[in-house]
Amino acid sequence: MTIRCATVADTRVRLFAGAGIVAASTPESEWAETQAKLGTMLGAFGLSGQEAAA
């Protein structure tokens, strides 16, 4: 299972992040985990979530 990955083509980067669902999962905690994972990758490119959405 891929939890974090990216594709790079020319000047475009697409980042993907996910979480593993288990019996104790809640939508809120899984979303927070996914945001944290994506935030790490955004930070590697010097971006925040707000800049990436623009």
Tab-separated table of N, CA, C and O in Angstrom:
chain	number	residue	atom	x	y	z
A	1	MET	N	0.836	-1.159	0.000
A	1	MET	CA	0.000	0.000	0.000
A	1	MET	C	0.891	1.234	0.000
A	1	MET	O	1.844	1.320	0.756
A	2	THR	N	0.579	2.171	-0.846
A	2	THR	CA	1.322	3.424	-0.901
A	2	THR	C	0.653	4.435	0.013
A	2	THR	O	-0.529	4.719	-0.135
A	3	ILE	N	1.398	4.972	0.956
A	3	ILE	CA	0.866	5.974	1.874
A	3	ILE	C	1.257	7.372	1.422
A	3	ILE	O	0.508	8.309	1.561
A	4	ARG	N	2.472	7.512	0.867
A	4	ARG	CA	2.944	8.795	0.347
A	4	ARG	C	3.631	8.540	-0.987
A	4	ARG	O	4.427	7.616	-1.102
A	5	CYS	N	3.327	9.368	-1.973
A	5	CYS	CA	4.051	9.267	-3.234
A	5	CYS	C	3.902	10.577	-3.995
A	5	CYS	O	3.106	11.434	-3.642
A	6	ALA	N	4.695	10.708	-5.049
A	6	ALA	CA	4.647	11.910	-5.872
A	6	ALA	C	5.019	11.543	-7.295
A	6	ALA	O	5.729	10.563	-7.532
A	7	THR	N	4.510	12.323	-8.217
A	7	THR	CA	4.957	12.230	-9.596
A	7	THR	C	5.509	13.597	-9.978
A	7	THR	O	4.983	14.626	-9.562
A	8	VAL	N	6.591	13.599	-10.738
A	8	VAL	CA	7.225	14.834	-11.171
A	8	VAL	C	7.332	14.787	-12.684
A	8	VAL	O	7.829	13.816	-13.255
A	9	ALA	N	6.829	15.831	-13.338
A	9	ALA	CA	6.917	15.942	-14.796
A	9	ALA	C	7.178	17.403	-15.150
A	9	ALA	O	6.360	18.273	-14.832
A	10	ASP	N	8.315	17.648	-15.739
A	10	ASP	CA	8.726	19.011	-16.089
A	10	ASP	C	8.689	19.891	-14.839
A	10	ASP	O	9.408	19.640	-13.907
A	11	THR	N	7.809	20.883	-14.810
A	11	THR	CA	7.725	21.792	-13.658
A	11	THR	C	6.508	21.507	-12.782
A	11	THR	O	6.163	22.291	-11.910
A	12	ARG	N	5.858	20.378	-12.975
A	12	ARG	CA	4.656	20.033	-12.207
A	12	ARG	C	4.951	18.863	-11.267
A	12	ARG	O	5.561	17.878	-11.657
A	13	VAL	N	4.482	19.003	-10.040
A	13	VAL	CA	4.603	17.940	-9.045
A	13	VAL	C	3.206	17.615	-8.545
A	13	VAL	O	2.441	18.513	-8.201
A	14	ARG	N	2.856	16.339	-8.518
A	14	ARG	CA	1.590	15.891	-7.930
A	14	ARG	C	1.915	15.034	-6.732
A	14	ARG	O	2.681	14.081	-6.836
A	15	LEU	N	1.334	15.400	-5.591
A	15	LEU	CA	1.588	14.692	-4.348
A	15	LEU	C	0.345	13.919	-3.947
A	15	LEU	O	-0.776	14.406	-4.112
A	16	PHE	N	0.553	12.733	-3.409
A	16	PHE	CA	-0.538	11.871	-2.961
A	16	PHE	C	-0.230	11.384	-1.558
A	16	PHE	O	0.905	11.034	-1.260
A	17	ALA	N	-1.234	11.371	-0.699
A	17	ALA	CA	-1.060	10.858	0.657
A	17	ALA	C	-2.337	10.144	1.059
A	17	ALA	O	-3.435	10.520	0.651
A	18	GLY	N	-2.198	9.117	1.869
A	18	GLY	CA	-3.358	8.364	2.320
A	18	GLY	C	-3.121	7.803	3.705
A	18	GLY	O	-2.070	7.996	4.303
A	19	ALA	N	-4.118	7.125	4.204
A	19	ALA	CA	-4.043	6.535	5.538
A	19	ALA	C	-4.627	5.133	5.479
A	19	ALA	O	-5.413	4.817	4.594
A	20	GLY	N	-4.238	4.319	6.435
A	20	GLY	CA	-4.773	2.964	6.513
A	20	GLY	C	-5.972	2.922	7.448
A	20	GLY	O	-5.894	3.395	8.576
A	21	ILE	N	-7.080	2.386	6.977
A	21	ILE	CA	-8.291	2.308	7.788
A	21	ILE	C	-8.257	1.022	8.627
A	21	ILE	O	-8.016	-0.063	8.104
A	22	VAL	N	-8.481	1.175	9.927
A	22	VAL	CA	-8.557	0.033	10.841
A	22	VAL	C	-9.852	0.151	11.637
A	22	VAL	O	-10.566	1.154	11.551
A	23	ALA	N	-10.172	-0.854	12.425
A	23	ALA	CA	-11.433	-0.878	13.169
A	23	ALA	C	-11.609	0.352	14.058
A	23	ALA	O	-12.716	0.860	14.217
A	24	ALA	N	-10.539	0.855	14.633
A	24	ALA	CA	-10.629	1.997	15.545
A	24	ALA	C	-10.556	3.353	14.834
A	24	ALA	O	-10.540	4.390	15.485
A	25	SER	N	-10.502	3.365	13.509
A	25	SER	CA	-10.379	4.610	12.753
A	25	SER	C	-11.624	5.480	12.879
A	25	SER	O	-12.739	4.976	12.991
A	26	THR	N	-11.378	6.785	12.849
A	26	THR	CA	-12.474	7.744	12.722
A	26	THR	C	-12.144	8.629	11.521
A	26	THR	O	-10.967	8.849	11.212
A	27	PRO	N	-13.159	9.121	10.824
A	27	PRO	CA	-12.873	9.985	9.664
A	27	PRO	C	-11.990	11.181	10.030
A	27	PRO	O	-11.078	11.534	9.285
A	28	GLU	N	-12.221	11.781	11.184
A	28	GLU	CA	-11.452	12.951	11.589
A	28	GLU	C	-9.978	12.626	11.796
A	28	GLU	O	-9.098	13.369	11.357
A	29	SER	N	-9.700	11.506	12.474
A	29	SER	CA	-8.300	11.158	12.730
A	29	SER	C	-7.591	10.730	11.457
A	29	SER	O	-6.408	11.035	11.267
A	30	GLU	N	-8.289	10.042	10.566
A	30	GLU	CA	-7.666	9.636	9.302
A	30	GLU	C	-7.377	10.856	8.432
A	30	GLU	O	-6.344	10.932	7.774
A	31	TRP	N	-8.284	11.827	8.431
A	31	TRP	CA	-8.064	13.060	7.661
A	31	TRP	C	-6.869	13.819	8.235
A	31	TRP	O	-6.017	14.293	7.488
A	32	ALA	N	-6.780	13.926	9.558
A	32	ALA	CA	-5.652	14.615	10.190
A	32	ALA	C	-4.339	13.917	9.857
A	32	ALA	O	-3.327	14.574	9.571
A	33	GLU	N	-4.340	12.590	9.868
A	33	GLU	CA	-3.128	11.829	9.525
A	33	GLU	C	-2.729	12.078	8.073
A	33	GLU	O	-1.551	12.278	7.767
A	34	THR	N	-3.704	12.090	7.184
A	34	THR	CA	-3.421	12.337	5.769
A	34	THR	C	-2.873	13.747	5.570
A	34	THR	O	-1.903	13.950	4.824
A	35	GLN	N	-3.448	14.730	6.238
A	35	GLN	CA	-2.960	16.107	6.132
A	35	GLN	C	-1.531	16.220	6.645
A	35	GLN	O	-0.707	16.920	6.048
A	36	ALA	N	-1.210	15.544	7.733
A	36	ALA	CA	0.146	15.581	8.285
A	36	ALA	C	1.143	14.990	7.296
A	36	ALA	O	2.230	15.544	7.091
A	37	LYS	N	0.789	13.872	6.687
A	37	LYS	CA	1.683	13.240	5.711
A	37	LYS	C	1.885	14.133	4.495
A	37	LYS	O	3.003	14.291	4.000
A	38	LEU	N	0.820	14.716	4.005
A	38	LEU	CA	0.925	15.604	2.849
A	38	LEU	C	1.701	16.866	3.220
A	38	LEU	O	2.498	17.362	2.426
A	39	GLY	N	1.500	17.361	4.436
A	39	GLY	CA	2.215	18.551	4.883
A	39	GLY	C	3.717	18.366	4.873
A	39	GLY	O	4.472	19.284	4.539
A	40	THR	N	4.180	17.181	5.237
A	40	THR	CA	5.613	16.890	5.204
A	40	THR	C	6.154	17.006	3.789
A	40	THR	O	7.215	17.591	3.563
A	41	MET	N	5.431	16.460	2.834
A	41	MET	CA	5.878	16.526	1.437
A	41	MET	C	5.809	17.954	0.911
A	41	MET	O	6.709	18.400	0.198
A	42	LEU	N	4.760	18.687	1.249
A	42	LEU	CA	4.657	20.090	0.833
A	42	LEU	C	5.832	20.884	1.387
A	42	LEU	O	6.425	21.710	0.680
A	43	GLY	N	6.169	20.642	2.648
A	43	GLY	CA	7.287	21.338	3.265
A	43	GLY	C	8.600	21.081	2.550
A	43	GLY	O	9.454	21.965	2.456
A	44	ALA	N	8.780	19.882	2.017
A	44	ALA	CA	10.000	19.558	1.273
A	44	ALA	C	10.147	20.422	0.029
A	44	ALA	O	11.253	20.680	-0.433
A	45	PHE	N	9.010	20.899	-0.492
A	45	PHE	CA	9.026	21.783	-1.659
A	45	PHE	C	8.889	23.246	-1.255
A	45	PHE	O	8.725	24.119	-2.098
A	46	GLY	N	8.920	23.531	0.049
A	46	GLY	CA	8.824	24.893	0.525
A	46	GLY	C	7.423	25.474	0.396
A	46	GLY	O	7.264	26.675	0.273
A	47	LEU	N	6.398	24.611	0.443
A	47	LEU	CA	5.014	25.060	0.283
A	47	LEU	C	4.204	24.760	1.526
A	47	LEU	O	4.543	23.895	2.322
A	48	SER	N	3.093	25.468	1.639
A	48	SER	CA	2.100	25.143	2.657
A	48	SER	C	0.855	24.657	1.929
A	48	SER	O	0.752	24.755	0.705
A	49	GLY	N	-0.116	24.150	2.648
A	49	GLY	CA	-1.353	23.698	2.028
A	49	GLY	C	-2.081	24.808	1.297
A	49	GLY	O	-2.681	24.592	0.260
A	50	GLN	N	-2.022	26.032	1.817
A	50	GLN	CA	-2.711	27.166	1.188
A	50	GLN	C	-2.093	27.494	-0.166
A	50	GLN	O	-2.795	27.755	-1.126
A	51	GLU	N	-0.765	27.502	-0.248
A	51	GLU	CA	-0.095	27.810	-1.518
A	51	GLU	C	-0.367	26.728	-2.551
A	51	GLU	O	-0.554	27.014	-3.726
A	52	ALA	N	-0.394	25.486	-2.119
A	52	ALA	CA	-0.600	24.369	-3.042
A	52	ALA	C	-1.993	24.372	-3.632
A	52	ALA	O	-2.187	23.958	-4.765
A	53	ALA	N	-2.967	24.856	-2.882
A	53	ALA	CA	-4.347	24.869	-3.368
A	53	ALA	C	-4.567	25.960	-4.397
A	53	ALA	O	-5.514	25.906	-5.165
A	54	ALA	N	-3.698	26.940	-4.430
A	54	ALA	CA	-3.872	28.086	-5.352
A	54	ALA	C	-3.536	27.707	-6.783
A	54	ALA	O	-2.906	26.756	-7.084
